Short mmCIF file of C-alpha atoms in Angstrom, two decimals:
data_model
loop_
_atom_site.label_atom_id
_atom_site.label_comp_id
_atom_site.label_asym_id
_atom_site.label_seq_id
_atom_site.Cartn_x
_atom_site.Cartn_y
_atom_site.Cartn_z
CA MET R 1 15.59 -8.78 0.47
CA ALA R 2 18.26 -11.19 -0.18
CA THR R 3 18.29 -13.07 -3.51
CA PRO R 4 17.36 -16.89 -3.03
CA VAL R 5 20.40 -19.23 -3.68
CA LEU R 6 20.54 -23.02 -3.20
CA ARG R 7 23.37 -24.91 -2.61
CA CYS R 8 23.98 -28.41 -4.41
CA CYS R 9 24.99 -30.91 -1.71
CA CYS R 10 25.41 -34.72 -2.53
CA PRO R 11 23.87 -36.94 0.45
CA ALA R 12 26.69 -38.59 1.11
CA ARG R 13 2.37 -52.06 25.68
CA ARG R 14 -0.29 -51.42 24.00
CA TRP R 15 -1.84 -49.21 26.80
CA ALA R 16 -5.12 -50.15 27.69
CA LEU R 17 -7.75 -47.74 29.51
CA ALA R 18 -7.26 -47.88 33.21
CA TYR R 19 -10.04 -47.97 35.51
CA THR R 20 -10.00 -46.18 38.89
CA ASP R 21 -12.16 -45.69 41.80
CA ARG R 22 -12.83 -41.98 42.09
CA GLY R 23 -13.89 -42.28 45.57
CA SER R 24 -10.54 -43.95 46.46
CA ARG R 25 -8.04 -41.46 47.92
CA HIS R 26 -5.08 -43.17 46.76
CA GLY R 27 -6.33 -44.78 43.65
CA ILE R 28 -5.41 -48.08 41.90
CA GLY R 29 -1.79 -48.61 41.73
CA ALA R 30 -0.66 -46.19 44.35
CA PRO R 31 2.12 -47.56 46.22
CA ALA R 32 1.57 -48.14 50.26
CA GLY R 33 2.52 -45.17 52.23
CA SER R 34 2.60 -42.89 49.22
CA ARG R 35 0.36 -39.73 49.52
CA SER R 36 0.04 -36.68 47.45
CA SER R 37 -0.24 -33.23 49.12
CA GLY R 38 -2.42 -32.13 46.38
CA LYS R 39 -0.39 -28.72 46.53
CA ARG R 40 0.35 -26.98 42.97
CA GLY R 41 3.97 -27.97 41.62
CA GLN R 42 4.47 -31.22 43.98
CA SER R 43 4.49 -34.59 42.27
CA SER R 44 6.09 -37.93 43.10
CA VAL R 45 8.96 -39.20 40.83
CA VAL R 46 9.29 -42.59 42.38
CA PRO R 47 8.54 -45.29 39.88
CA GLN R 48 4.99 -46.76 40.27
CA PRO R 49 4.01 -50.45 39.28
CA LEU R 50 2.00 -50.14 36.02
CA ILE R 51 -1.60 -49.79 36.28
CA THR R 52 -3.60 -52.72 34.26
CA ALA R 53 -6.94 -52.35 32.83
CA GLU R 54 -9.77 -54.55 34.48
CA LYS R 55 -13.23 -54.92 34.04
CA PRO R 56 -15.03 -51.83 35.74
CA ARG R 57 -16.97 -52.26 38.81
CA LYS R 58 -19.86 -49.94 39.60
CA GLY R 59 -18.89 -46.41 40.58
CA GLU R 60 -15.48 -46.85 38.65
CA HIS R 61 -14.60 -44.40 35.88
CA LYS R 62 -12.16 -45.04 32.93
CA TRP R 63 -9.40 -42.85 31.96
CA ALA R 64 -8.27 -42.17 28.34
CA ALA R 65 -4.84 -41.15 27.43
CA VAL R 66 -3.82 -38.63 24.75
CA VAL R 67 -0.43 -38.73 23.24
CA GLY R 68 1.10 -36.43 20.51
CA LEU R 69 4.81 -36.45 19.41
CA GLU R 70 7.42 -33.98 17.71
CA ILE R 71 10.16 -35.80 16.10
CA HIS R 72 13.48 -34.17 15.11
CA ALA R 73 15.38 -35.92 12.40
CA GLN R 74 18.72 -34.97 11.36
CA ILE R 75 18.96 -34.61 7.47
CA SER R 76 21.36 -36.65 5.78
CA SER R 77 23.58 -33.72 4.26
CA LYS R 78 27.41 -33.37 3.90
CA SER R 79 26.89 -29.86 5.28
CA LYS R 80 24.90 -27.73 7.41
CA LEU R 81 21.34 -26.04 6.64
CA PHE R 82 22.84 -22.61 5.91
CA SER R 83 26.42 -22.80 6.23
CA GLY R 84 29.32 -24.84 4.33
CA SER R 85 30.44 -26.68 7.47
CA GLN R 86 30.73 -30.39 7.40
CA VAL R 87 28.55 -32.78 9.23
CA HIS R 88 30.20 -35.63 11.09
CA PHE R 89 29.36 -37.64 14.09
CA ALA R 90 31.94 -37.67 16.93
CA ALA R 91 34.15 -35.30 15.38
CA PRO R 92 36.59 -33.46 17.98
CA PRO R 93 34.78 -30.59 19.50
CA ASN R 94 34.17 -27.21 17.80
CA SER R 95 36.08 -28.50 14.90
CA LEU R 96 32.83 -28.12 12.42
CA VAL R 97 31.91 -24.42 13.23
CA SER R 98 31.86 -21.84 10.68
CA PHE R 99 31.61 -18.10 11.09
CA PHE R 100 27.85 -18.21 10.59
CA ASP R 101 27.24 -21.22 13.01
CA ALA R 102 28.95 -19.27 15.53
CA ALA R 103 26.74 -16.18 14.78
CA LEU R 104 29.63 -13.87 13.87
CA PRO R 105 28.00 -10.51 13.02
CA GLY R 106 27.95 -9.80 9.16
CA THR R 107 27.36 -13.45 8.30
CA LEU R 108 24.49 -14.70 6.08
CA PRO R 109 22.71 -17.92 5.58
CA VAL R 110 22.94 -19.92 2.52
CA LEU R 111 20.07 -22.45 2.08
CA ASN R 112 21.37 -25.97 1.57
CA ARG R 113 19.40 -27.23 -1.69
CA ARG R 114 19.90 -31.06 -0.25
CA CYS R 115 18.00 -30.17 2.76
CA VAL R 116 15.09 -29.01 0.85
CA GLU R 117 15.09 -31.80 -1.35
CA ALA R 118 14.96 -34.30 1.57
CA ALA R 119 11.90 -32.14 3.11
CA VAL R 120 10.24 -32.63 -0.06
CA MET R 121 10.72 -36.27 -0.43
CA THR R 122 9.81 -36.91 3.27
CA GLY R 123 6.65 -34.89 2.87
CA LEU R 124 5.44 -36.83 -0.51
CA ALA R 125 6.30 -40.22 1.29
CA LEU R 126 3.90 -39.41 4.12
CA ASN R 127 1.13 -38.00 2.13
CA CYS R 128 1.72 -34.48 2.69
CA HIS R 129 0.68 -31.43 0.92
CA ILE R 130 3.72 -29.81 -0.29
CA ASN R 131 3.46 -25.81 -0.27
CA LYS R 132 4.96 -24.16 -3.21
CA LYS R 133 5.79 -21.47 -0.97
CA SER R 134 7.17 -21.67 2.48
CA LEU R 135 8.65 -19.14 4.97
CA PHE R 136 11.52 -19.12 7.34
CA ASP R 137 11.12 -17.41 10.75
CA ARG R 138 13.18 -16.60 13.68
CA LYS R 139 12.33 -18.23 17.05
CA HIS R 140 14.01 -16.36 19.99
CA TYR R 141 15.21 -18.10 23.24
CA PHE R 142 18.51 -17.90 25.16
CA TYR R 143 20.40 -21.08 25.57
CA ALA R 144 24.27 -21.22 25.85
CA ASP R 145 24.60 -23.71 22.79
CA LEU R 146 22.41 -21.36 20.63
CA PRO R 147 24.96 -18.51 19.74
CA ALA R 148 22.59 -16.34 17.76
CA GLY R 149 19.77 -16.34 20.42
CA TYR R 150 17.54 -17.49 17.94
CA GLN R 151 16.51 -20.65 15.76
CA ILE R 152 15.66 -20.46 12.08
CA THR R 153 12.65 -22.51 11.87
CA GLN R 154 9.24 -22.57 9.81
CA GLN R 155 6.93 -21.69 12.26
CA ARG R 156 4.14 -19.87 10.07
CA LEU R 157 4.02 -21.68 6.87
CA PRO R 158 6.18 -24.82 7.00
CA ILE R 159 7.11 -26.78 3.58
CA ALA R 160 4.76 -29.78 4.14
CA VAL R 161 1.32 -30.19 5.95
CA ARG R 162 -1.63 -32.43 6.50
CA GLY R 163 0.17 -35.96 5.91
CA SER R 164 -0.61 -39.35 7.47
CA LEU R 165 1.58 -42.16 8.73
CA ALA R 166 0.33 -45.78 8.56
CA CYS R 167 1.56 -48.38 10.78
CA SER R 168 0.75 -51.73 12.63
CA VAL R 169 0.48 -52.15 16.33
CA ARG R 170 1.21 -55.95 17.43
CA VAL R 171 -1.34 -57.02 19.92
CA GLY R 172 -2.52 -60.32 21.68
CA ARG R 173 -0.85 -62.44 24.12
CA THR R 174 1.61 -63.53 21.63
CA GLN R 175 1.79 -60.41 19.45
CA SER R 176 0.70 -62.47 16.51
CA GLN R 177 -2.20 -59.95 15.69
CA ALA R 178 -1.81 -56.77 13.91
CA VAL R 179 -4.00 -53.82 14.27
CA ASN R 180 -3.57 -51.05 11.65
CA LYS R 181 -3.39 -47.57 12.75
CA THR R 182 -3.06 -44.07 11.16
CA VAL R 183 -1.46 -41.24 12.52
CA ARG R 184 -2.13 -37.60 11.08
CA ILE R 185 0.84 -35.71 10.29
CA LYS R 186 0.32 -31.59 11.27
CA GLN R 187 3.57 -30.55 9.28
CA ILE R 188 6.94 -30.96 8.50
CA GLN R 189 9.20 -28.13 8.80
CA LEU R 190 12.91 -27.30 8.37
CA GLU R 191 14.88 -25.83 11.04
CA GLN R 192 18.46 -25.54 12.59
CA ASP R 193 19.59 -27.86 15.04
CA SER R 194 21.44 -26.56 18.39
CA GLY R 195 24.87 -26.89 19.79
CA LYS R 196 25.28 -29.53 22.58
CA SER R 197 25.82 -28.38 26.10
CA LEU R 198 28.30 -30.79 28.11
CA HIS R 199 27.75 -31.00 31.85
CA ASP R 200 30.77 -31.76 33.78
CA ASP R 201 29.67 -32.07 37.51
CA ARG R 202 32.90 -32.99 38.77
CA ARG R 203 34.33 -29.45 38.09
CA SER R 204 30.84 -28.11 38.29
CA GLN R 205 31.15 -26.41 34.59
CA THR R 206 29.35 -26.78 31.43
CA LEU R 207 31.36 -26.93 28.12
CA VAL R 208 29.52 -26.09 24.71
CA ASP R 209 30.28 -27.96 21.34
CA LEU R 210 29.10 -26.34 18.32
CA ASN R 211 29.55 -28.97 15.93
CA ARG R 212 25.94 -29.65 15.99
CA ALA R 213 25.01 -25.92 15.55
CA GLY R 214 23.10 -25.42 12.43
CA VAL R 215 22.88 -29.09 11.32
CA GLY R 216 19.64 -29.38 9.26
CA LEU R 217 16.51 -31.01 11.05
CA LEU R 218 13.32 -32.18 9.76
CA GLU R 219 10.63 -31.77 12.53
CA VAL R 220 7.86 -34.04 11.99
CA VAL R 221 4.60 -33.03 14.02
CA LEU R 222 2.43 -35.79 14.58
CA GLU R 223 -1.17 -34.95 15.87
CA PRO R 224 -2.40 -36.63 19.29
CA ASP R 225 -3.68 -39.83 17.67
CA MET R 226 -1.91 -42.21 19.91
CA SER R 227 -3.05 -43.28 23.41
CA CYS R 228 -0.17 -45.36 24.71
CA GLY R 229 3.64 -46.18 24.75
CA GLU R 230 3.50 -48.92 22.36
CA GLU R 231 1.48 -46.95 19.44
CA ALA R 232 4.20 -43.93 19.90
CA ALA R 233 7.12 -46.40 19.51
CA VAL R 234 5.48 -48.20 16.63
CA ALA R 235 4.93 -45.24 14.71
CA VAL R 236 8.48 -43.65 15.30
CA ARG R 237 9.94 -47.02 14.43
CA GLU R 238 7.83 -46.85 11.06
CA LEU R 239 8.97 -43.23 10.39
CA GLN R 240 12.57 -44.03 11.16
CA LEU R 241 12.26 -46.93 8.46
CA ILE R 242 10.87 -44.54 6.00
CA LEU R 243 13.51 -42.18 6.41
CA GLN R 244 15.95 -44.90 6.10
CA ALA R 245 14.49 -46.10 3.07
CA LEU R 246 14.24 -42.55 1.44
CA GLY R 247 18.04 -41.79 2.42
CA THR R 248 16.53 -38.47 3.72
CA SER R 249 18.16 -39.41 7.24
CA GLN R 250 20.19 -42.08 8.80
CA ALA R 251 17.69 -41.70 11.87
CA ASN R 252 20.12 -43.58 14.31
CA MET R 253 18.78 -42.83 17.59
CA ALA R 254 21.82 -43.92 19.38
CA GLU R 255 23.82 -40.97 17.78
CA GLY R 256 20.93 -38.48 18.26
CA GLN R 257 19.95 -38.37 14.62
CA LEU R 258 16.42 -38.75 15.91
CA ARG R 259 15.05 -37.50 18.76
CA VAL R 260 11.55 -37.32 20.07
CA ASP R 261 9.41 -35.20 22.61
CA ALA R 262 6.31 -36.52 23.48
CA ASN R 263 3.27 -34.69 24.72
CA ILE R 264 0.87 -36.58 27.11
CA SER R 265 -2.45 -35.98 29.06
CA VAL R 266 -5.01 -38.17 30.45
CA HIS R 267 -8.81 -37.33 30.76
CA HIS R 268 -12.46 -39.17 31.31
CA PRO R 269 -13.91 -39.86 27.90
CA GLY R 270 -16.40 -37.26 26.85
CA GLU R 271 -14.67 -34.66 29.08
CA PRO R 272 -12.04 -31.99 27.92
CA LEU R 273 -8.49 -33.06 27.37
CA GLY R 274 -6.42 -32.91 30.50
CA VAL R 275 -3.31 -30.59 31.11
CA ARG R 276 -0.61 -32.08 29.18
CA THR R 277 3.15 -32.61 30.11
CA GLU R 278 6.18 -32.89 27.63
CA VAL R 279 8.83 -35.31 28.01
CA LYS R 280 11.81 -34.01 26.00
CA ASN R 281 14.60 -35.85 24.14
CA LEU R 282 13.82 -39.26 23.96
CA ASN R 283 16.42 -41.30 21.98
CA SER R 284 15.26 -44.62 21.95
CA ALA R 285 11.89 -46.23 21.10
CA ARG R 286 11.84 -48.54 24.07
CA PHE R 287 12.56 -45.60 26.29
CA LEU R 288 9.84 -43.51 24.54
CA ALA R 289 7.33 -46.30 25.25
CA LYS R 290 8.19 -46.64 28.97
CA ALA R 291 8.25 -42.77 29.60
CA ILE R 292 4.95 -42.51 28.23
CA ASP R 293 3.42 -45.39 29.86
CA TYR R 294 4.95 -43.86 33.20
CA GLU R 295 3.93 -40.59 32.68
CA ILE R 296 0.25 -41.93 31.89
CA GLN R 297 0.16 -43.65 35.05
CA ARG R 298 1.65 -41.03 36.98
CA GLN R 299 -0.88 -38.64 35.90
CA ILE R 300 -3.67 -41.00 36.88
CA ILE R 301 -2.31 -41.39 40.25
CA GLU R 302 -2.04 -37.69 40.64
CA LEU R 303 -5.12 -36.93 39.93
CA GLU R 304 -6.85 -39.61 41.61
CA ASN R 305 -4.97 -38.55 44.81
CA GLY R 306 -6.69 -34.99 44.50
CA GLY R 307 -3.47 -33.48 43.14
CA GLU R 308 -3.03 -31.44 39.74
CA ILE R 309 -1.13 -31.78 36.88
CA LEU R 310 1.17 -29.15 35.82
CA ASN R 311 1.78 -28.00 32.44
CA GLU R 312 5.47 -28.67 32.62
CA THR R 313 8.59 -30.02 30.81
CA ARG R 314 9.98 -33.27 32.13
CA SER R 315 12.87 -35.90 31.19
CA PHE R 316 13.01 -39.49 31.26
CA ASP R 317 15.51 -40.96 33.91
CA TYR R 318 16.14 -44.37 32.24
CA LYS R 319 17.90 -45.78 35.32
CA LEU R 320 14.99 -45.12 37.53
CA GLY R 321 12.39 -45.84 35.11
CA CYS R 322 10.42 -42.62 35.62
CA THR R 323 9.99 -39.12 34.63
CA VAL R 324 11.25 -36.12 36.53
CA PRO R 325 10.57 -32.45 36.23
CA MET R 326 12.72 -30.21 34.39
CA ARG R 327 10.98 -26.64 34.05
CA ASP R 328 7.64 -25.22 34.45
CA LYS R 329 5.40 -24.03 31.33
CA GLU R 330 2.58 -22.47 33.08
CA GLY R 331 3.99 -19.20 32.27
CA LYS R 332 3.86 -19.43 28.36
CA GLN R 333 7.51 -18.62 26.84
CA ASP R 334 7.46 -15.56 24.25
CA TYR R 335 9.39 -17.09 21.44
CA ARG R 336 8.94 -13.64 19.66
CA PHE R 337 8.49 -15.29 16.37
CA ILE R 338 9.51 -12.90 13.37
CA PRO R 339 10.14 -13.46 9.77
CA GLU R 340 13.76 -14.36 8.98
CA PRO R 341 14.85 -10.96 7.31
CA ASN R 342 17.81 -12.81 5.38
CA LEU R 343 16.03 -15.44 3.72
CA PRO R 344 13.13 -14.89 1.01
CA PRO R 345 10.17 -17.11 0.86
CA LEU R 346 11.13 -20.67 -0.47
CA LEU R 347 9.26 -21.15 -3.75
CA LEU R 348 9.08 -24.93 -4.96
CA TYR R 349 7.49 -25.82 -8.62
CA ASP R 350 5.86 -28.88 -10.48
CA SER R 351 6.37 -29.46 -13.93
CA ALA R 352 3.38 -27.14 -15.00
CA SER R 353 4.79 -24.45 -13.29
CA VAL R 354 8.42 -24.47 -13.84
CA PRO R 355 9.61 -20.89 -15.22
CA ALA R 356 10.89 -21.06 -18.86
CA GLY R 357 14.78 -20.72 -19.14
CA ALA R 358 14.95 -21.43 -15.11
CA ASP R 359 18.56 -22.69 -13.85
CA PRO R 360 18.01 -26.27 -13.06
CA GLN R 361 20.12 -25.83 -9.81
CA GLN R 362 18.10 -23.07 -8.71
CA VAL R 363 14.60 -24.74 -9.15
CA ILE R 364 13.38 -27.78 -7.12
CA ASN R 365 10.71 -29.84 -9.03
CA ILE R 366 8.04 -31.55 -6.77
CA ASP R 367 7.22 -34.04 -9.65
CA GLN R 368 10.68 -34.91 -10.41
CA ILE R 369 11.36 -35.91 -6.63
CA ARG R 370 8.05 -37.95 -6.80
CA GLU R 371 9.36 -39.89 -9.47
CA GLN R 372 12.45 -40.59 -7.41
CA LEU R 373 10.52 -41.88 -4.56
CA PRO R 374 11.92 -45.44 -3.46
CA GLU R 375 9.76 -48.52 -2.42
CA LEU R 376 8.53 -47.87 0.95
CA PRO R 377 8.93 -50.22 3.99
CA SER R 378 4.89 -51.03 3.75
CA VAL R 379 5.07 -52.18 0.42
CA THR R 380 8.11 -54.07 1.07
CA ARG R 381 6.55 -56.12 3.75
CA GLU R 382 3.58 -56.67 1.57
CA LYS R 383 5.85 -58.10 -1.19
CA LEU R 384 7.47 -60.56 1.39
CA ILE R 385 4.09 -61.94 2.19
CA GLN R 386 2.99 -62.27 -1.08
CA GLN R 387 6.37 -63.49 -2.45
CA TYR R 388 7.49 -65.95 0.04
CA GLY R 389 4.52 -66.80 1.71
CA MET R 390 5.96 -65.54 5.21
CA LEU R 391 3.90 -64.44 8.40
CA PRO R 392 3.32 -60.63 8.73
CA GLU R 393 5.52 -60.66 11.97
CA HIS R 394 8.25 -61.97 10.09
CA SER R 395 8.17 -59.38 7.56
CA PHE R 396 8.37 -56.68 10.21
CA THR R 397 11.37 -58.31 11.90
CA LEU R 398 13.20 -58.67 8.65
CA LEU R 399 12.84 -54.75 8.05
CA ASN R 400 13.16 -53.74 11.55
CA GLU R 401 16.91 -55.09 11.83
CA VAL R 402 19.12 -52.94 9.88
CA GLY R 403 20.66 -54.97 7.03
CA LEU R 404 18.75 -58.23 7.57
CA LEU R 405 16.52 -57.59 4.86
CA GLU R 406 19.45 -57.64 2.26
CA PHE R 407 21.10 -60.67 4.13
CA PHE R 408 17.86 -62.59 3.72
CA GLN R 409 17.43 -61.57 0.08
CA ASN R 410 21.29 -62.49 -0.95
CA VAL R 411 20.82 -65.96 0.87
CA ILE R 412 17.34 -66.40 -1.22
CA LYS R 413 19.47 -65.62 -4.36
CA GLU R 414 22.12 -68.31 -3.81
CA THR R 415 20.18 -71.37 -2.34
CA ARG R 416 17.72 -73.70 -3.66
CA ALA R 417 16.10 -74.25 -0.21
CA GLU R 418 12.48 -73.26 0.34
CA PRO R 419 11.84 -69.54 1.71
CA LYS R 420 10.28 -71.02 4.71
CA LYS R 421 13.26 -72.82 5.57
CA VAL R 422 15.45 -69.84 4.69
CA THR R 423 12.96 -67.44 6.69
CA ASN R 424 13.53 -70.16 9.67
CA TRP R 425 17.05 -70.23 9.77
CA VAL R 426 17.75 -66.16 9.05
CA LEU R 427 15.17 -65.30 11.77
CA ASN R 428 15.84 -67.77 14.36
CA THR R 429 19.32 -69.38 14.22
CA PHE R 430 21.10 -66.54 12.55
CA LEU R 431 19.45 -63.51 14.28
CA GLY R 432 19.46 -65.39 17.62
CA PHE R 433 23.58 -65.85 17.48
CA LEU R 434 23.63 -61.96 16.67
CA LYS R 435 21.47 -61.00 19.72
CA GLN R 436 23.80 -63.48 21.80
CA GLN R 437 26.90 -61.71 20.76
CA ASN R 438 25.11 -58.10 20.83
CA LEU R 439 26.45 -57.92 16.91
CA ALA R 440 24.71 -55.94 13.99
CA VAL R 441 24.20 -57.71 10.83
CA GLY R 442 27.12 -56.06 9.28
CA GLU R 443 29.27 -57.70 11.83
CA SER R 444 28.37 -61.32 11.39
CA PRO R 445 31.02 -63.68 10.91
CA VAL R 446 28.62 -65.78 8.50
CA THR R 447 28.07 -64.51 5.01
CA PRO R 448 25.13 -64.89 2.92
CA SER R 449 26.81 -67.32 0.60
CA ALA R 450 28.26 -69.48 3.61
CA LEU R 451 24.69 -69.84 4.64
CA ALA R 452 23.14 -70.41 1.43
CA GLU R 453 25.81 -73.22 0.69
CA LEU R 454 24.80 -74.80 4.37
CA LEU R 455 21.26 -74.69 3.28
CA ASN R 456 22.00 -76.22 -0.03
CA LEU R 457 23.58 -79.36 1.59
CA LEU R 458 20.68 -79.70 4.03
CA ASP R 459 18.18 -79.33 1.01
CA ARG R 460 19.73 -82.32 -0.75
CA LYS R 461 19.99 -84.19 2.42
CA ALA R 462 23.60 -84.27 2.40
CA ILE R 463 23.51 -83.65 6.26
CA SER R 464 20.96 -83.74 9.04
CA SER R 465 19.41 -80.84 10.53
CA SER R 466 21.64 -81.48 13.81
CA ALA R 467 24.58 -81.65 11.72
CA ALA R 468 23.93 -78.24 9.91
CA LYS R 469 23.57 -76.64 13.34
CA GLN R 470 27.07 -77.91 14.24
CA VAL R 471 28.24 -76.61 11.09
CA PHE R 472 26.77 -73.20 11.65
CA GLU R 473 28.40 -73.06 14.96
CA GLU R 474 31.65 -73.64 13.27
CA LEU R 475 31.23 -71.08 10.81
CA TRP R 476 30.45 -68.60 13.50
CA ARG R 477 33.54 -69.24 14.85
CA ASN R 478 35.12 -67.74 11.67
CA GLU R 479 37.77 -70.39 11.20
CA GLY R 480 37.67 -69.59 7.39
CA LYS R 481 36.31 -72.84 6.17
CA THR R 482 33.36 -73.28 3.97
CA PRO R 483 30.56 -75.70 5.11
CA ALA R 484 31.62 -78.56 2.76
CA GLN R 485 34.95 -78.35 4.04
CA ILE R 486 33.60 -78.50 7.87
CA VAL R 487 31.17 -81.46 6.87
CA SER R 488 34.10 -83.37 5.30
CA ALA R 489 36.52 -82.79 8.29
CA LYS R 490 33.93 -83.72 10.95
CA LYS R 491 32.54 -86.63 8.83
CA LEU R 492 29.01 -85.26 9.18
CA GLU R 493 27.62 -86.45 5.94
CA LEU R 494 24.81 -88.70 5.80
CA MET R 495 25.24 -92.00 4.34
CA GLN R 496 23.32 -92.86 1.07
CA ASP R 497 25.03 -96.10 0.11
CA ARG R 498 22.67 -98.98 1.63
CA GLY R 499 25.55 -101.60 1.00
CA ALA R 500 28.04 -99.44 2.88
CA LEU R 501 25.48 -98.64 5.66
CA GLU R 502 24.87 -102.47 6.07
CA ARG R 503 28.65 -103.19 6.15
CA LEU R 504 29.00 -100.73 8.86
CA CYS R 505 26.51 -102.21 11.02
CA LEU R 506 27.78 -106.01 10.71
CA SER R 507 31.25 -104.49 11.50
CA THR R 508 29.79 -102.65 14.57
CA MET R 509 28.02 -105.86 15.76
CA GLU R 510 31.28 -108.06 15.35
CA GLU R 511 33.07 -105.53 17.35
CA HIS R 512 30.67 -105.84 20.36
CA PRO R 513 29.33 -109.56 20.36
CA GLN R 514 28.36 -108.82 23.91
CA VAL R 515 25.49 -106.71 22.99
CA GLN R 516 24.20 -108.95 20.21
CA LYS R 517 22.05 -111.08 22.27
CA PRO R 518 19.59 -110.13 25.10
CA THR R 519 21.10 -110.34 28.57
CA HIS R 520 18.15 -109.84 30.66
CA VAL R 521 16.20 -113.04 31.91
CA LEU R 522 12.72 -112.67 32.30
CA THR R 523 10.88 -114.83 35.18
CA GLU R 524 7.46 -115.35 36.00
CA GLU R 525 6.15 -114.66 39.36
#
């Protein structure tokens, strides 16, 4: 058996229950003229209007949806999980491929220490039990972008199990109320990513890019504790914030660093769970919510029309706003899991069990990693509420926008304005301009110092609120002027000298004598 070696690598809608009449052939929400044949394997992919929950009438039965998630997060590491190949987004195709990544005979895996530490830290942040002994397995299946014909994963004994993810779902007409929800985490496991198949429909060919093959992934498996797209999206967003706070993953969904598979089924409460479908590779929280809500609705309509739900894999067509079949899962695929023969068990330690004289570079101490845990998003939000007296929804917005919290805190440090006024300007004016221009916080032409100076002028009543908005607009044009210079150039100062104000009024009246006396004559009828 191979000797364990660790490489050190620096980290560089709310869905309500839907009620339908089981006696109706088409069911609530079925489009006019649409029918289901009821035949196995046939299902409509035409987008349907959302089913809304109404007060049940006599003879009607409600449906309950069950949603579970499998989330794949790319680990922030300079090299891959089992090879020294670098990890870079958008690198030239097949430019970051080692012999091991290409599965050349005779190559052996060498475990990346950074990836193991990231898995342990993530498990601790998610209240998981960390297994001091975990195993690697081979999961066999064929894809053109999987050169070895198998994926190294942790099926039997993963690195972390039995955790929880707490999040808040916004409810109410104005989304001002929060309902706390806890989603159980079944396990977190380390595994390799596959390569990428690039389909060229124009030339009727598929090209393979192996740059991503072998990149380290954290697979976080959430128990089916969710019931709608909004709950799932909130859970994924909270996990994304946690990963970013830990530094274990950049979790940029647009770059494929966080991908979600959703398992969805519907059933009548009190009855066995229904047949589930899996919607694969969702890379947007918004699309995740839409895909789940559509799939819940599709299954309800299919069952109410007398059809049957297939155990299949589907994808989400964001242009049509619906899910479409990919492949049937009725015949369960045999992945032929076997122990990975080239990797020994992964052993972790706590402070009490570290072997005497062990090389620190070859030992991972769970307690040391626990001490390095940063402040988590839930704690940060609570501090914002307590320290600045802001509304809970404002604290969520500050954390949900990348870089916005840091911007806010920098403004607070440099201004004498009240936190409430700073919050209003950052979340309404500043964020509004960013949205209009489709810019990230880091791309803003207005710096925290400039906004702080503007708020100082407003706080000491040097300018009016309307004048402050004019100054902000000038700052946004990025003409290189400070707020004070803009105020002076445009003469936007408020006049504080009473004598000067009286002289200005007298001068104005003398220049316009025709408006000094009333010109209208009132007559009595």
